[in-house]
mmCIF file of C-alpha atoms in Angstrom:
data_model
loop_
_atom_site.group_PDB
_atom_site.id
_atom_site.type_symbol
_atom_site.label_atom_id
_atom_site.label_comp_id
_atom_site.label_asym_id
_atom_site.label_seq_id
_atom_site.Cartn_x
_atom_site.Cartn_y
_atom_site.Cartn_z
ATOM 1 C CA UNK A 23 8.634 -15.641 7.995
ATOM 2 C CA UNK A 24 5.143 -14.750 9.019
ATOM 3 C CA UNK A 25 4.137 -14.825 12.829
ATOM 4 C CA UNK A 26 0.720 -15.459 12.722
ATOM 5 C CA UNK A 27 0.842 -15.305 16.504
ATOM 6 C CA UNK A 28 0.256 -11.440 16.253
ATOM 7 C CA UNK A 29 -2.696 -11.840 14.401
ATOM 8 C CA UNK A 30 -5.713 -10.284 16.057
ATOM 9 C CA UNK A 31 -9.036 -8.588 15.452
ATOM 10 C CA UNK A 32 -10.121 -5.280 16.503
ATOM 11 C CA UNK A 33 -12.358 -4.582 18.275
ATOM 12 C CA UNK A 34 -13.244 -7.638 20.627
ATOM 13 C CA UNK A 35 -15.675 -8.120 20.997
ATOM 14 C CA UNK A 36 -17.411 -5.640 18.643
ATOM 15 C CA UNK A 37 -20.353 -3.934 20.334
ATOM 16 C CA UNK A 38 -23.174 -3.465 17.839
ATOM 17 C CA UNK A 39 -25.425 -0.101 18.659
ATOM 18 C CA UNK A 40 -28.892 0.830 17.519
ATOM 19 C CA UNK A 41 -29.593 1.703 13.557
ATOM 20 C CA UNK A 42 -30.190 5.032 14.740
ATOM 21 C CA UNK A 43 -26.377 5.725 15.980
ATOM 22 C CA UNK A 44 -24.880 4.181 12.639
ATOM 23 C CA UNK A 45 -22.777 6.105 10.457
ATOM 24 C CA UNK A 46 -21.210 5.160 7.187
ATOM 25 C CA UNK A 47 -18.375 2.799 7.811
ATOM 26 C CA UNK A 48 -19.713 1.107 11.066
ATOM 27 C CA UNK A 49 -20.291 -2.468 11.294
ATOM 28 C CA UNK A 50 -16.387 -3.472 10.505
ATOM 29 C CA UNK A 51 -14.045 -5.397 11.974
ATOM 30 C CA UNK A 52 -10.510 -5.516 11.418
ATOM 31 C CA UNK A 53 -8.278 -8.317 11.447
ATOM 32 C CA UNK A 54 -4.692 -7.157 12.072
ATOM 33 C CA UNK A 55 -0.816 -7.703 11.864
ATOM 34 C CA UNK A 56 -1.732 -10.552 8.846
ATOM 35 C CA UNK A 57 1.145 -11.880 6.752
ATOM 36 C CA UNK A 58 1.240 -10.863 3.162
ATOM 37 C CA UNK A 59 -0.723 -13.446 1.883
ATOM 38 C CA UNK A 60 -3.313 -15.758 3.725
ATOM 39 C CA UNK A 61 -7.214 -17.053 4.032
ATOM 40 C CA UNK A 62 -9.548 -16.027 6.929
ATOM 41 C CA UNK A 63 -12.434 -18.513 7.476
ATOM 42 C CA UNK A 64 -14.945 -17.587 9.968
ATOM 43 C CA UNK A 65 -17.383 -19.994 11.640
ATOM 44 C CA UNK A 66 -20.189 -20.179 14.207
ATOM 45 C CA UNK A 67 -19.516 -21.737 17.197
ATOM 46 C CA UNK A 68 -20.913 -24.358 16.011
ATOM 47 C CA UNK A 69 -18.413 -24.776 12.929
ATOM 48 C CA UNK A 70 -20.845 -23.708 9.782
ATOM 49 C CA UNK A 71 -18.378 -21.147 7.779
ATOM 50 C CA UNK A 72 -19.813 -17.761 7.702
ATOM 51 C CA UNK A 73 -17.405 -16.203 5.360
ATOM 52 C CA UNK A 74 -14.094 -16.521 3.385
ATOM 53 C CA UNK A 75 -11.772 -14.036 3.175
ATOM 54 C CA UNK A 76 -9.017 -13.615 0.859
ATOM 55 C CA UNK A 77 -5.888 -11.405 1.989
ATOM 56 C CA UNK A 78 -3.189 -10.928 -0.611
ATOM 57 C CA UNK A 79 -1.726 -7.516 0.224
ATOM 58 C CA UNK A 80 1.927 -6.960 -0.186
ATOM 59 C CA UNK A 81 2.060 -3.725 2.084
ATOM 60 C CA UNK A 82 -1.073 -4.112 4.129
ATOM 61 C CA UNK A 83 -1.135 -6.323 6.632
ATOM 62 C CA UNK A 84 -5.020 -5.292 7.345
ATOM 63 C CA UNK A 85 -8.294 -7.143 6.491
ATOM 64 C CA UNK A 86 -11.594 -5.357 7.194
ATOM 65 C CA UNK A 87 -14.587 -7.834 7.451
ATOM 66 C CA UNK A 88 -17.930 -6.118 6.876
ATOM 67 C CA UNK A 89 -19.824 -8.196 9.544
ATOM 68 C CA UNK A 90 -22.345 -10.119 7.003
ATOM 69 C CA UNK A 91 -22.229 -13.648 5.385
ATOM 70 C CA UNK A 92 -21.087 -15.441 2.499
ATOM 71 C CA UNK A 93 -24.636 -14.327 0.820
ATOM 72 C CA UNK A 94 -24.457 -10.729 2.615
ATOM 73 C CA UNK A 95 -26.542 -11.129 5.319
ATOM 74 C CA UNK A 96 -25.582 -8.992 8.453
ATOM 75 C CA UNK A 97 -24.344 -11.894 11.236
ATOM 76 C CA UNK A 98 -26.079 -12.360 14.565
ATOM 77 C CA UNK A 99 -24.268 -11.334 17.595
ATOM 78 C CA UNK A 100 -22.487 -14.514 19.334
ATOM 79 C CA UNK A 101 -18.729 -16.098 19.964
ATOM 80 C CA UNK A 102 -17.529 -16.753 16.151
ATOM 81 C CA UNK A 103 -14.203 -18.487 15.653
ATOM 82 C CA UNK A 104 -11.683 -17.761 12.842
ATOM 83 C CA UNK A 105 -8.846 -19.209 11.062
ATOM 84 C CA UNK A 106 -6.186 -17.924 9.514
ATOM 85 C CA UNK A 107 -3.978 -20.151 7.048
ATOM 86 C CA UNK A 108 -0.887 -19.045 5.575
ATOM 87 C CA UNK A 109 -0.106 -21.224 1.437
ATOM 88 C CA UNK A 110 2.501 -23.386 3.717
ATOM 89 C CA UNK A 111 -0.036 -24.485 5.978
ATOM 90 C CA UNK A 112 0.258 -22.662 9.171
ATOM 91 C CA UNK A 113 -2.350 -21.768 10.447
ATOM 92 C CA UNK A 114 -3.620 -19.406 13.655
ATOM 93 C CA UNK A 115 -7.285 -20.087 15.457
ATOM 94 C CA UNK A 116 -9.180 -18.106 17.321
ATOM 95 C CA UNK A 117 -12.271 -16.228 18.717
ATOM 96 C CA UNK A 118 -13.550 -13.255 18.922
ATOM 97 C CA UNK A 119 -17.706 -11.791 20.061
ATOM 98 C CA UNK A 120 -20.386 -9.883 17.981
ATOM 99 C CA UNK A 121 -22.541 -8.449 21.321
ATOM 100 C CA UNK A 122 -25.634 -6.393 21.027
#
């Protein structure tokens, strides 16, 4: 059975730095210790969805989100809240900051 109450996200909050210090491969977050199979939704604070995520990884319990919406736009910094669903319903919530 999956625990979904060892779900988190790494790093939190995510600190994002100047274009100039980017390399390739920055501007990820991972979500970590998922069950096998499950949905991410991530909101606003306000509750608009920012993105859907689909995890179905048998030996991976890793899910890196790229930091930009549903129409791959990068996401402003702020308190976004996520939710992660298991197909039987459970489900975990919580929160994690984007800070610039």
């Amino acid at each position: 059975e999956d625990d979904l109450n060892n779900v988190s996200v790494v790093p939190n909050p995510y600190i994002v730095f100047s274009d100039f210090d980017k390399m390739a491969g920055d501007n990820t977050i991972r979500f970590t210790r998922l069950p096998k199979k499950c949905t991410i939704e991530i909101y606003t604070i306000s509750g608009e969805l920012v993105k859907r995520l689909y995890h179905d990884e048998r030996f991976d319990g890793n899910q890196v989100w790229n930091l930009k919406n549903s129409s791959g736009q990068e996401v402003a910094p702020g308190l976004y809240i996520y939710v992660v669903e298991t197909d039987d319903g459970n489900k975990k919530i919580d929160k994690f900051a984007i800070i610039r």
